[in-house]
mmCIF file of C-alpha atoms in Angstrom:
data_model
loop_
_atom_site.group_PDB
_atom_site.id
_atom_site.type_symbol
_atom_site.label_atom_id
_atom_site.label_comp_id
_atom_site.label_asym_id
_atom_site.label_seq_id
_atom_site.Cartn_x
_atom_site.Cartn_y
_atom_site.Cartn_z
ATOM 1 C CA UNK A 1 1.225 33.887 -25.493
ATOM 2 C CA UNK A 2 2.499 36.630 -23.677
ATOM 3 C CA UNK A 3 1.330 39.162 -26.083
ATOM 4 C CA UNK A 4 -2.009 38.178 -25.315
ATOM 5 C CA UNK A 5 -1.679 38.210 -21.551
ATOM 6 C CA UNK A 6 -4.480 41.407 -20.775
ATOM 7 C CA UNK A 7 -6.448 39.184 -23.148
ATOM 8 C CA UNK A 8 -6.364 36.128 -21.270
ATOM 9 C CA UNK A 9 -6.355 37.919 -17.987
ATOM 10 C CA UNK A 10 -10.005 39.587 -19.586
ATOM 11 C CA UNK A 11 -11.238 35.993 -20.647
ATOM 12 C CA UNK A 12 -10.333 34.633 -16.628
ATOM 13 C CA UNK A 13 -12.092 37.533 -15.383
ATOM 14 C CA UNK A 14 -15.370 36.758 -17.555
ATOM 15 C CA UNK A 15 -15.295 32.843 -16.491
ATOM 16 C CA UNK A 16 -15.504 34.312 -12.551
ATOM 17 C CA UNK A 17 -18.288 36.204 -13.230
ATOM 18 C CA UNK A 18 -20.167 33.284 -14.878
ATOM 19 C CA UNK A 19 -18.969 30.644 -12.062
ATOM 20 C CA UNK A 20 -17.295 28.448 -14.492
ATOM 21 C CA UNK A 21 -16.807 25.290 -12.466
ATOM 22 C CA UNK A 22 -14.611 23.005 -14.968
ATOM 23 C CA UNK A 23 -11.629 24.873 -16.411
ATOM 24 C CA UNK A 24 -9.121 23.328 -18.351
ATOM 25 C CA UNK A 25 -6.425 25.915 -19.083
ATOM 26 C CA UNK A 26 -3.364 24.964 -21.362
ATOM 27 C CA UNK A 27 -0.987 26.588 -22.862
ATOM 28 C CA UNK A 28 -0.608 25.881 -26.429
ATOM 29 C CA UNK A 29 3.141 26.611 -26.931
ATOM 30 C CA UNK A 30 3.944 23.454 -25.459
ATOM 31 C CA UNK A 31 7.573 23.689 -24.978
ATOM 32 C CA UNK A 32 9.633 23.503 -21.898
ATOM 33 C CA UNK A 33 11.500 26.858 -23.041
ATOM 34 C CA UNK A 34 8.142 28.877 -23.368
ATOM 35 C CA UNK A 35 7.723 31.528 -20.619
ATOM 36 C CA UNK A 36 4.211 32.247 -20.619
ATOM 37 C CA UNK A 37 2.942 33.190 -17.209
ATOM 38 C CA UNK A 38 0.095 32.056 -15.640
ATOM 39 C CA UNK A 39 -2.363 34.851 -15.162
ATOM 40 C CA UNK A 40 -2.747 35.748 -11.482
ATOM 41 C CA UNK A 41 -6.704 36.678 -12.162
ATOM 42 C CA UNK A 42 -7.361 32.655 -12.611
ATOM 43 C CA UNK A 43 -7.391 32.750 -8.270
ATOM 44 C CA UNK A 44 -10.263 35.154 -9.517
ATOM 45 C CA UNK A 45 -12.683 31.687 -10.513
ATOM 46 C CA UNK A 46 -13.748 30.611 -7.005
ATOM 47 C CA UNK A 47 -16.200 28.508 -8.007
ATOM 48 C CA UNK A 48 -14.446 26.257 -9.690
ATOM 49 C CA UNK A 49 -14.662 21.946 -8.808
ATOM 50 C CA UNK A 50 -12.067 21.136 -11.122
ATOM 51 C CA UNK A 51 -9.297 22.752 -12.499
ATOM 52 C CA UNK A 52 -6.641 21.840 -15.032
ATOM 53 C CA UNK A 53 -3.310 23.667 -15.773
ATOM 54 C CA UNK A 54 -0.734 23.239 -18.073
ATOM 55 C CA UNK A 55 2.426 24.503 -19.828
ATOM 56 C CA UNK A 56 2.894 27.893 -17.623
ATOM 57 C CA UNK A 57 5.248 29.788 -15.356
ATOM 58 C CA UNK A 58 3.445 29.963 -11.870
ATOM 59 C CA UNK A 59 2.433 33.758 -11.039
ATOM 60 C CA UNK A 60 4.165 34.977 -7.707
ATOM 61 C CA UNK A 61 1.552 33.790 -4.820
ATOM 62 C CA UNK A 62 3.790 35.937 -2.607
ATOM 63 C CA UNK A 63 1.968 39.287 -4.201
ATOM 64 C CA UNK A 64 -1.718 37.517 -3.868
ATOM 65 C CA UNK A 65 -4.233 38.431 -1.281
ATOM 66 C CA UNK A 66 -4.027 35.901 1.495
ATOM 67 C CA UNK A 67 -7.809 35.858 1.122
ATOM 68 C CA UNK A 68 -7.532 34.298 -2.311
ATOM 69 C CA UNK A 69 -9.135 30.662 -2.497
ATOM 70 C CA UNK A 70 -10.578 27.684 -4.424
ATOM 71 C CA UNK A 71 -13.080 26.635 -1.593
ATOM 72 C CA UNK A 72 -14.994 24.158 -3.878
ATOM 73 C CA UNK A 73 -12.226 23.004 -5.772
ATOM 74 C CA UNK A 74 -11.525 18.847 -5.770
ATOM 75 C CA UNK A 75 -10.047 18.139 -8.322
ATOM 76 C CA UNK A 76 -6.725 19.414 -9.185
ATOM 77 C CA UNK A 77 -3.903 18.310 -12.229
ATOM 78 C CA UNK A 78 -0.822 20.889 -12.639
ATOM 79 C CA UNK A 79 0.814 19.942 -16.071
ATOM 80 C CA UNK A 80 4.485 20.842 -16.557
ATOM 81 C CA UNK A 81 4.813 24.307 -14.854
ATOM 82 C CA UNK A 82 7.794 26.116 -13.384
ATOM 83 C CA UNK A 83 6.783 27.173 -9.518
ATOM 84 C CA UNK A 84 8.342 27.402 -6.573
ATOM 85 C CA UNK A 85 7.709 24.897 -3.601
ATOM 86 C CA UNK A 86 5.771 27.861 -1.101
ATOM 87 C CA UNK A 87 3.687 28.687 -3.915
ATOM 88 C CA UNK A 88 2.585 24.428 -4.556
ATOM 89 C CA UNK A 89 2.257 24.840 -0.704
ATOM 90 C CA UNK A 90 -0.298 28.324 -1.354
ATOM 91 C CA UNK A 91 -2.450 26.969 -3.549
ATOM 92 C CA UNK A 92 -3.055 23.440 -1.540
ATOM 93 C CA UNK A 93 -3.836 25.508 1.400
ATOM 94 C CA UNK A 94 -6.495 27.360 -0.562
ATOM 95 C CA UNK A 95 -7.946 24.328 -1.700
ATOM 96 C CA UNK A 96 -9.534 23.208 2.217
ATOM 97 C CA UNK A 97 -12.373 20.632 -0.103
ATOM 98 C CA UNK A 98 -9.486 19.466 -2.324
ATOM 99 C CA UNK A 99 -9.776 15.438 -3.199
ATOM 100 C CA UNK A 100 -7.313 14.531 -5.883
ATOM 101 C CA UNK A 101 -4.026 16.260 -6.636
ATOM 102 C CA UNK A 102 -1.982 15.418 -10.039
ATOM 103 C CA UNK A 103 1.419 16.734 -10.831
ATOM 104 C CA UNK A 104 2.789 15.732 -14.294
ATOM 105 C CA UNK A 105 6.333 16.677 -15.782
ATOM 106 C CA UNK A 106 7.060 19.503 -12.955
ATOM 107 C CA UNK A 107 9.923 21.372 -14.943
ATOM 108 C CA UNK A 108 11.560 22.610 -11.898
ATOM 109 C CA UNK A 109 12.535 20.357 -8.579
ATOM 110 C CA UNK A 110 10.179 21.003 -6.352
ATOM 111 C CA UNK A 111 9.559 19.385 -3.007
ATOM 112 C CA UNK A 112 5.849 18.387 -2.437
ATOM 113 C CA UNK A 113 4.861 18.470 1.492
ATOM 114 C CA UNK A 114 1.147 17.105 1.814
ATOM 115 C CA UNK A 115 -0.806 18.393 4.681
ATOM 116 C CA UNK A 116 -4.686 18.197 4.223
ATOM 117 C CA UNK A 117 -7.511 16.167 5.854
ATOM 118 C CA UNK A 118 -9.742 16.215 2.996
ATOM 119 C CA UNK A 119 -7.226 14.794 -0.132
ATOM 120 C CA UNK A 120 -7.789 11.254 -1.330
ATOM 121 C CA UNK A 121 -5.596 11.058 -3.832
ATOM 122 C CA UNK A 122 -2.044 12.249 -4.909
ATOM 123 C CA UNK A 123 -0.412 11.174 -8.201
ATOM 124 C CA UNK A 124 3.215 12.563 -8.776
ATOM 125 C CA UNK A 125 4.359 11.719 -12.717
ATOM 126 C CA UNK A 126 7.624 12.247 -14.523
ATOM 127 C CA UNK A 127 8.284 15.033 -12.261
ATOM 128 C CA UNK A 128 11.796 16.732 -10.199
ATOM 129 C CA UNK A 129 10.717 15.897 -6.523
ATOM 130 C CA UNK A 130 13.743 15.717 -4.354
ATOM 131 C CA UNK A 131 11.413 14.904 -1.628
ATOM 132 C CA UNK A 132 7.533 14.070 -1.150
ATOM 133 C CA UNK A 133 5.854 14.188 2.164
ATOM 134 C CA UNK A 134 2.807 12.887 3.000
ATOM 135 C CA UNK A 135 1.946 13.531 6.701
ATOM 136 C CA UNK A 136 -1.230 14.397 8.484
ATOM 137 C CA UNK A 137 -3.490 13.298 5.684
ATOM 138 C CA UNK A 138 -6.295 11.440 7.496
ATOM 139 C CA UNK A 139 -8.428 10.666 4.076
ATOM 140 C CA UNK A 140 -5.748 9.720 1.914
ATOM 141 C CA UNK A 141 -6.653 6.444 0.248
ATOM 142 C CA UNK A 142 -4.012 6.638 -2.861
ATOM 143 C CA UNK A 143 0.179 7.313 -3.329
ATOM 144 C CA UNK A 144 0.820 6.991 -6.324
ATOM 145 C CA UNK A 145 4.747 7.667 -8.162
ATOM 146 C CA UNK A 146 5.770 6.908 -11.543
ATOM 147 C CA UNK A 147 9.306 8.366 -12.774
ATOM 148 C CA UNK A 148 9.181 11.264 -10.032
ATOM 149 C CA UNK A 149 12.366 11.474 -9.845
ATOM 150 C CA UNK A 150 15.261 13.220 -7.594
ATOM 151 C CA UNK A 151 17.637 16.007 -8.532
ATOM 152 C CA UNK A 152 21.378 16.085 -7.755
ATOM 153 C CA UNK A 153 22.998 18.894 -9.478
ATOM 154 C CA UNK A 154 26.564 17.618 -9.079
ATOM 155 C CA UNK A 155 25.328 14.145 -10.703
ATOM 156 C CA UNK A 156 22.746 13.947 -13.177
ATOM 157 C CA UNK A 157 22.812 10.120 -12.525
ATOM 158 C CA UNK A 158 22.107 10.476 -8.890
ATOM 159 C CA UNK A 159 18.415 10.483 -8.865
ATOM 160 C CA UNK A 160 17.114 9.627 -5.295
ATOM 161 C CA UNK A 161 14.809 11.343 -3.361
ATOM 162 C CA UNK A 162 13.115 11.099 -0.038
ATOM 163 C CA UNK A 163 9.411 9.682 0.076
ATOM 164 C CA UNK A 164 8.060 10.309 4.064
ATOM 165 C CA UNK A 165 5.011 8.728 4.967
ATOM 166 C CA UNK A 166 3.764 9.919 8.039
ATOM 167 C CA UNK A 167 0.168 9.692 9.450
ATOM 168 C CA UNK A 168 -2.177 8.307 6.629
ATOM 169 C CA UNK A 169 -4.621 6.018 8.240
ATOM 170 C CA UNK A 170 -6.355 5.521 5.455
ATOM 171 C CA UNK A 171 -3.981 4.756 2.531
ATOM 172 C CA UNK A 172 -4.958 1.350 0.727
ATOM 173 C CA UNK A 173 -2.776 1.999 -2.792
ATOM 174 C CA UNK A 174 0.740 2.860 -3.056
ATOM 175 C CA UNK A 175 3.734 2.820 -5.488
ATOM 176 C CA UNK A 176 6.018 2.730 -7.362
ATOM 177 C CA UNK A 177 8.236 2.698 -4.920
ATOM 178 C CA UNK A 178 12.139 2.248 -5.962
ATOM 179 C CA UNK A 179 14.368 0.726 -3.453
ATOM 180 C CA UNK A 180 17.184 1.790 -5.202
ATOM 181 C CA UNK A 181 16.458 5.573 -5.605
ATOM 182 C CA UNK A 182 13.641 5.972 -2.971
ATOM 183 C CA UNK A 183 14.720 6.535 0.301
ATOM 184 C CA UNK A 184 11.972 5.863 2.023
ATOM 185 C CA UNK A 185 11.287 6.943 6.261
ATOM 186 C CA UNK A 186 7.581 6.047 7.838
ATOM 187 C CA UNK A 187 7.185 8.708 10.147
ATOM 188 C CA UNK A 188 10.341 9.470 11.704
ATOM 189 C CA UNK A 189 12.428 6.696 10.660
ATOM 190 C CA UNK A 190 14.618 5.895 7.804
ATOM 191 C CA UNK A 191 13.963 2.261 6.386
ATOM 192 C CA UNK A 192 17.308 0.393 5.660
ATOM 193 C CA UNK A 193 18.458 -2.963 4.591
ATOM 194 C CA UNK A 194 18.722 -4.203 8.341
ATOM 195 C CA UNK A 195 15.785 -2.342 9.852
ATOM 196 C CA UNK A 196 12.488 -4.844 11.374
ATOM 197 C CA UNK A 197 9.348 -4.631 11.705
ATOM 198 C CA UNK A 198 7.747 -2.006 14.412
ATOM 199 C CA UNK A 199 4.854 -0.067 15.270
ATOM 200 C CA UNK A 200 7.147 2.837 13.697
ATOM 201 C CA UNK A 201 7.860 1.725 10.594
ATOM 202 C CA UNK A 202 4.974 0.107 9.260
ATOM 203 C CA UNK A 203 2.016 1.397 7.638
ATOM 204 C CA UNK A 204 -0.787 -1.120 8.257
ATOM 205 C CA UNK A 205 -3.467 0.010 6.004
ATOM 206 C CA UNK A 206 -1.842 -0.669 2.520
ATOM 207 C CA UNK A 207 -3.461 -3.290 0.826
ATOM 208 C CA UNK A 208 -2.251 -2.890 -2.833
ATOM 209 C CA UNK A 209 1.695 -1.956 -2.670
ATOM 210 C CA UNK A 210 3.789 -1.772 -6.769
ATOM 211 C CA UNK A 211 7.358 -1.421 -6.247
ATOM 212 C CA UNK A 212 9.722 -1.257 -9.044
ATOM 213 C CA UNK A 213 13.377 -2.920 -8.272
ATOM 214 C CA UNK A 214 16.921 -4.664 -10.020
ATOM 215 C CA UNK A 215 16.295 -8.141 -8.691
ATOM 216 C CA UNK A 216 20.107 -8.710 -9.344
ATOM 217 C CA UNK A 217 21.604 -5.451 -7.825
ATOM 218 C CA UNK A 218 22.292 -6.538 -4.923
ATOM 219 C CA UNK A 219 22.239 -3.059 -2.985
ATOM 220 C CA UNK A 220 18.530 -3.140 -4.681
ATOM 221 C CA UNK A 221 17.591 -6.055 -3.816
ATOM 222 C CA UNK A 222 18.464 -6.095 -0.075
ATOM 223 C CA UNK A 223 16.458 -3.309 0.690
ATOM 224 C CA UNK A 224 13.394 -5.408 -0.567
ATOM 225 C CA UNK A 225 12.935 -7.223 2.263
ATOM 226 C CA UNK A 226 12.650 -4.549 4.769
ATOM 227 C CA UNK A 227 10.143 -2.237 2.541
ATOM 228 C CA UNK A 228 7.492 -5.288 2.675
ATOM 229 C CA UNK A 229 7.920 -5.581 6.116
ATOM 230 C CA UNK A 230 6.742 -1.804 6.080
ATOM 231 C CA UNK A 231 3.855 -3.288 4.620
ATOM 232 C CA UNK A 232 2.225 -6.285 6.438
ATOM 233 C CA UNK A 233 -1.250 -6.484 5.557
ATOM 234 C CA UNK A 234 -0.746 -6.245 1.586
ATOM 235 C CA UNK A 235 -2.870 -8.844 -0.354
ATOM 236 C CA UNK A 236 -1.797 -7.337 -4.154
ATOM 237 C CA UNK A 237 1.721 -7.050 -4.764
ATOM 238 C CA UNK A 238 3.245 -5.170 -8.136
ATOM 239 C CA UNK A 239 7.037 -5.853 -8.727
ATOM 240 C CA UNK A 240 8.307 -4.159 -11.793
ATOM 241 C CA UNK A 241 11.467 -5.589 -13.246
ATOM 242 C CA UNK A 242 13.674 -3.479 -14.361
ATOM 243 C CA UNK A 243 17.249 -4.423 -16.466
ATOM 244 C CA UNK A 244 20.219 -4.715 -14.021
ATOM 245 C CA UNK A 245 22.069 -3.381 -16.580
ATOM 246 C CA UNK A 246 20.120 0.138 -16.428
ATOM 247 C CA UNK A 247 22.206 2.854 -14.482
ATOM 248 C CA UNK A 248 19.825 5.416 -14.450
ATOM 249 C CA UNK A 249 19.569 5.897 -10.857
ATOM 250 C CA UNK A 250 23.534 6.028 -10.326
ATOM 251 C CA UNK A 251 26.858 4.379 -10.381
ATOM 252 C CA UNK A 252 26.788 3.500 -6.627
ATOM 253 C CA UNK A 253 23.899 1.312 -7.043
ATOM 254 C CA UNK A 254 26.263 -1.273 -8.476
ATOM 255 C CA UNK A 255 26.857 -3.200 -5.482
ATOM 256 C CA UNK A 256 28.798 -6.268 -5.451
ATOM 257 C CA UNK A 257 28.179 -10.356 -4.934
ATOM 258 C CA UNK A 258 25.768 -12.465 -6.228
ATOM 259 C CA UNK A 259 21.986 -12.858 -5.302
ATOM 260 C CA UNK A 260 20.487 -16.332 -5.202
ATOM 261 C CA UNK A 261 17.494 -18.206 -3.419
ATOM 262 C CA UNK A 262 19.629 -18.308 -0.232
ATOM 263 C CA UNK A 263 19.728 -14.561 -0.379
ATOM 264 C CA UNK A 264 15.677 -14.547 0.053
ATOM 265 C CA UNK A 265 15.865 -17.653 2.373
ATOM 266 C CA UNK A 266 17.797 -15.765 4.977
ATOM 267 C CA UNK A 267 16.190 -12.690 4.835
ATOM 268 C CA UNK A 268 14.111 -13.424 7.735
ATOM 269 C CA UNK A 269 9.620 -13.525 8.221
ATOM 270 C CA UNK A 270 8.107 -11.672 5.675
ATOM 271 C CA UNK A 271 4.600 -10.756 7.620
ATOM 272 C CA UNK A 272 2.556 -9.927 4.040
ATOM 273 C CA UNK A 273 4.233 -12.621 2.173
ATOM 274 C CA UNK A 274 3.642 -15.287 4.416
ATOM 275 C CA UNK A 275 0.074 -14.745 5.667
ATOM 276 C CA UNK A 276 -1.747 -11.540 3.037
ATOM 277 C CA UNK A 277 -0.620 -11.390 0.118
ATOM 278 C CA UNK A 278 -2.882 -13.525 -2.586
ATOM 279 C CA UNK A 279 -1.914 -11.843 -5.931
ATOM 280 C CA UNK A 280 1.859 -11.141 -7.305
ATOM 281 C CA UNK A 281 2.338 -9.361 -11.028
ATOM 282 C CA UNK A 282 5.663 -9.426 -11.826
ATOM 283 C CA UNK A 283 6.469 -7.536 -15.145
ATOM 284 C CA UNK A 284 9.074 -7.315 -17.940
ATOM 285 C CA UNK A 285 10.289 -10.528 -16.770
ATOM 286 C CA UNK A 286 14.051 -10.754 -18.499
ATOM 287 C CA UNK A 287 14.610 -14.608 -17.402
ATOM 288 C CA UNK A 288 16.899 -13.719 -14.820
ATOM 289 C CA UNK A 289 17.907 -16.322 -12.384
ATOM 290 C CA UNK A 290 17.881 -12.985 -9.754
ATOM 291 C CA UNK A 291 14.272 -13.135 -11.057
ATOM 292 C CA UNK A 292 13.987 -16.962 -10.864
ATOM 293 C CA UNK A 293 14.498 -17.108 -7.657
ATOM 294 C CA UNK A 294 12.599 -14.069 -6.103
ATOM 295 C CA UNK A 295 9.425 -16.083 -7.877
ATOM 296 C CA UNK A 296 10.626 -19.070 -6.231
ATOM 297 C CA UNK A 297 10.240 -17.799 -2.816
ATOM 298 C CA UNK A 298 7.348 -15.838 -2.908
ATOM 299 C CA UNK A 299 6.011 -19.418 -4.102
ATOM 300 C CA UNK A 300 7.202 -20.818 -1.376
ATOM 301 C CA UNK A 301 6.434 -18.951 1.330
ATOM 302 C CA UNK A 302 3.024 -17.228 0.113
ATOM 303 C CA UNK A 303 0.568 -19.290 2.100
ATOM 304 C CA UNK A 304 -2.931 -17.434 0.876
ATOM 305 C CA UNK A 305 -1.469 -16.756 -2.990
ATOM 306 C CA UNK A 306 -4.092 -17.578 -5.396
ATOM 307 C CA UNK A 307 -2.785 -16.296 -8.285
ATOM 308 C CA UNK A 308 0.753 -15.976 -9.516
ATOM 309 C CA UNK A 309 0.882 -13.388 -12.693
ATOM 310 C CA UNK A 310 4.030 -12.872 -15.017
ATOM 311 C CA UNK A 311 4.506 -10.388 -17.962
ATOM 312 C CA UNK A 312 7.196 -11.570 -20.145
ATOM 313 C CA UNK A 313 9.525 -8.447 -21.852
ATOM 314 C CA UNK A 314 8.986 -7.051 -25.104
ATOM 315 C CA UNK A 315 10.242 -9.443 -27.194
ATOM 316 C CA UNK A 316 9.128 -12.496 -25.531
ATOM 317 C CA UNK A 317 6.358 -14.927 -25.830
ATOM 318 C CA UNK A 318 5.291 -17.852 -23.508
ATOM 319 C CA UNK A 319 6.267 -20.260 -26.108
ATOM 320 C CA UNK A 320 9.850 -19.431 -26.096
ATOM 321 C CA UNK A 321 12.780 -20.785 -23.956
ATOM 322 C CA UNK A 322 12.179 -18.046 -21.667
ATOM 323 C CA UNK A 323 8.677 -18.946 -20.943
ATOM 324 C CA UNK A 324 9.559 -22.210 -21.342
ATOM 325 C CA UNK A 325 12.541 -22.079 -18.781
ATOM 326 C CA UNK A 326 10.332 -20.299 -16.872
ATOM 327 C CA UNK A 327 7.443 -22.993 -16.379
ATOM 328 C CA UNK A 328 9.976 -25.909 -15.757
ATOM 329 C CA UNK A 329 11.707 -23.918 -12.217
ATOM 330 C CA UNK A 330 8.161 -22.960 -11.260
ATOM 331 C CA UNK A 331 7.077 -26.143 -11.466
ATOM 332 C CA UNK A 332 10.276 -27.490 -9.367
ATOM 333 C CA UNK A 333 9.178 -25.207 -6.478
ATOM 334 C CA UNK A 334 7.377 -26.396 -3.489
ATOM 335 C CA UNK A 335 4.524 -24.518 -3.527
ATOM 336 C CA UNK A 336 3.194 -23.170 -0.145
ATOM 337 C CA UNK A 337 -0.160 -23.465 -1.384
ATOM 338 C CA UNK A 338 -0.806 -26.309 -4.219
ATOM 339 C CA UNK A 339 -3.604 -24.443 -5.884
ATOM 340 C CA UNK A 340 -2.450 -21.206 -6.655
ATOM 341 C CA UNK A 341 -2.584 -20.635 -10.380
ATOM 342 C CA UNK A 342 -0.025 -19.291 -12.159
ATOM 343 C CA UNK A 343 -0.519 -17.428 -15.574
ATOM 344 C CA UNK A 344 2.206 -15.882 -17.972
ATOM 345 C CA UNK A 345 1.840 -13.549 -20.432
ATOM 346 C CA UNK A 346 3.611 -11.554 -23.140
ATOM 347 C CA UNK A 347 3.605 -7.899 -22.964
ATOM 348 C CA UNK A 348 0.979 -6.099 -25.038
ATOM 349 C CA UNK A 349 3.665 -3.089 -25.139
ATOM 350 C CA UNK A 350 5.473 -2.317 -28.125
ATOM 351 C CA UNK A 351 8.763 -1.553 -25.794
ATOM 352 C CA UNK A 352 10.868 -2.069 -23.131
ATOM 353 C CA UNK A 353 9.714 -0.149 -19.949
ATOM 354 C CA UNK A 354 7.171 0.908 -17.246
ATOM 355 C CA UNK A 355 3.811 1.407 -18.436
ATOM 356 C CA UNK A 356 1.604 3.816 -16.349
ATOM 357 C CA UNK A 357 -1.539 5.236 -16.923
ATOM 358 C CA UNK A 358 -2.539 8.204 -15.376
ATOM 359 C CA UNK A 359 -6.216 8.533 -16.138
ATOM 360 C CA UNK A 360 -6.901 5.280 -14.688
ATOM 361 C CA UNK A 361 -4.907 5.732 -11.966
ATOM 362 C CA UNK A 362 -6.670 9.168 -11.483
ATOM 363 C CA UNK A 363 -10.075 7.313 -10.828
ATOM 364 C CA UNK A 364 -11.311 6.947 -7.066
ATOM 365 C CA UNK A 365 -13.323 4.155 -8.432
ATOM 366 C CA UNK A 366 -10.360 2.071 -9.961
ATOM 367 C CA UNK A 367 -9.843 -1.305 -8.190
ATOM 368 C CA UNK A 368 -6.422 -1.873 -9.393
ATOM 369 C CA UNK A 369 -4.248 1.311 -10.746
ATOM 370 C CA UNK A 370 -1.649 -0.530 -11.688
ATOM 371 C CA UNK A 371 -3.275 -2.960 -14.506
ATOM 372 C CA UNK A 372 -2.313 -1.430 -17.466
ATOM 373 C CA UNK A 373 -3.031 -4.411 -19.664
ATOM 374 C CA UNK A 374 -6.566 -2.092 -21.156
ATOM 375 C CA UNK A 375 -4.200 1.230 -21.696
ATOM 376 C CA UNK A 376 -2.358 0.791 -25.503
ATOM 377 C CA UNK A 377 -1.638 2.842 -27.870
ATOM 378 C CA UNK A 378 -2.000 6.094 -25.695
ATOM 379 C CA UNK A 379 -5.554 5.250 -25.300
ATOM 380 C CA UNK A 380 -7.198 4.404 -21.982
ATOM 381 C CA UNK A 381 -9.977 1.460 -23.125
ATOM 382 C CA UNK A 382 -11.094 1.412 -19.484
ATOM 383 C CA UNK A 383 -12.745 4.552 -19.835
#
């Protein structure tokens, strides 16, 4: 590709002059090794309302004109490039109309620091972020993470990273978060295992929180607690499951002693849990008793639930003693409210994992990002 680069530069320059406004510009060599750069003349198509780019080393914004802009750009998706973190910060300052940002398998770690009053939406995918910021967005609606991960170069294993949420008024939709790689601060304050509820360290406007956690690692698990209380108005709660056996996010996340139902007993008034929250979709359910007994008290203690929703691990059907285990202690528990209805499922996944579906989540117009149960096969039915 790089042998072509006056060529491509050429083929930019003739989109400007006919004020393309939908460019999707991918490179072809779709390797991480490639290092085909980006031509600098695409700042040249100003008229662009979408843009998306993929596979490409980021040109050097330090040698652009400081005049350069995409003022009726709004929709934005960067697809596995190598750039710096001032040059992210560039071009989002040259977008002032910008409404939905997507960054997909970054290829460098990079932090992202959101500061705009006009972005909706920010999806960060399978992507280095040692830290993302979002802070004086006043129209941000929807957070969205999935597998952006942290970068320790002393320990590949260590993968946390900082997520700041600072003033979004408007944010509804949010997650995954991951208690055990997340570290997660709400404005100026770092959320731990003992910290309560405050005007400081709750965002009131979520409605629709996914969090993905080890129900039975214990250092997980505690931290649970205190990220719903950062959350006291949600009414749909996503918990993702994940195998307490999985060491991904590092050896200290072992933790030691056992969590039962007195664990989740003790930990104190959950505001969303025990007066907002009306739907809970808990998935890859192993048949934990850690599991077992999370379900239990969110069954006992969610007064509004209406609907109780669990999505059985590959390899699993309803009809087998794990379902079957399942129904008998859910049917033992005293149920806050008698009439909530409680559904499980198998997986319509093919593996083990977190499903996530990035077009669907991309849409302003989604209810629910998080059901996947229309995405298979690669293929997005809902659209």
């Amino acid at each position: 590709m790089e042998t072509h680069r006056d060529e491509l530069a050429l083929w930019l320059q003739h989109l400007a002059a006919k004020a393309v406004q939908e460019l999707f510009f991918i490179n072809r060599a779709r390797t991480t090794d490639n290092k085909a750069h980006l031509p600098a003349t695409l700042f040249r198509c100003t008229s662009l309302t979408k843009l998306y780019i993929g596979f490409w080393l980021f040109p050097e914004t330090a040698t652009l004109p400081r005049t350069v802009a995409f003022p009726y750009l709004r929709e934005l998706g960067l697809f596995c490039l190598v750039m710096k973190e001032e040059d992210l910060t560039f071009v989002l300052d040259k977008c002032p109309v910008l409404e939905k940002l997507l960054i997909d398998g970054g290829r460098w770690p990079v932090c992202l620091r959101v500061r705009s009053h006009s972005l909706r939406l920010v999806e960060a995918c399978q992507s280095l972020a040692p830290e993302i910021t979002v802070e004086h967005t006043s129209h941000l609606e929807r957070f969205f993470l999935w597998e952006a991960w942290g970068w320790d170069a002393a320990s590949i294993s260590n993968m946390s990273s900082k997520i700041k949420i600072g003033h979004a008024p408007k944010l509804r939709f949010l997650g995954f978060l991951v208690p055990g790689m997340h570290k997660l601060e709400i404005r100026n304050t770092v959320i731990k295992a003992e910290t309560k509820a405050s005007p400081n360290t709750i965002v009131p406007s979520v409605q629709l929180l996914a969090l993905q956690v080890k129900l039975g690692t214990r250092i997980e698990a505690r931290m649970l607690p205190s990220f719903l209380r950062c959350f006291p108005n949600v009414e749909t709660l996503y918990i993702q499951s994940e195998n307490d056996d999985y060491k991904f996010w590092g050896p200290q996340l072992t933790g030691t002693g056992k969590l039962n139902l007195k664990f989740w007993k003790e930990a104190g008034p959950i505001e969303c849990v025990q007066r907002h929250i009306k739907k809970v979709v808990l998935r890859e359910f192993h048949g934990t008793r850690s599991e077992l007994d999370f379900l239990k008290f969110i069954a006992e203690h969610a007064q509004v639930l209406e609907k109780m929703v669990i999505v059985l691990t590959h390899g699993h059907s309803p009809s087998d003693p794990i379902g079957a285990n399942l129904r008998a202690k859910m049917a033992s528990a005293k149920w806050a409210n008698a009439c909530c209805e409680l559904t499980i499922f198998q997986t319509p996944f093919h593996v083990e994992g977190t499903a996530w579906c990035y077009l669907s989540a991309f849409d302003l117009s989604n209810p629910d990002p998080f059901d996947v149960s229309k995405c298979l096969d690669g293929k997005c039915q809902s659209h």
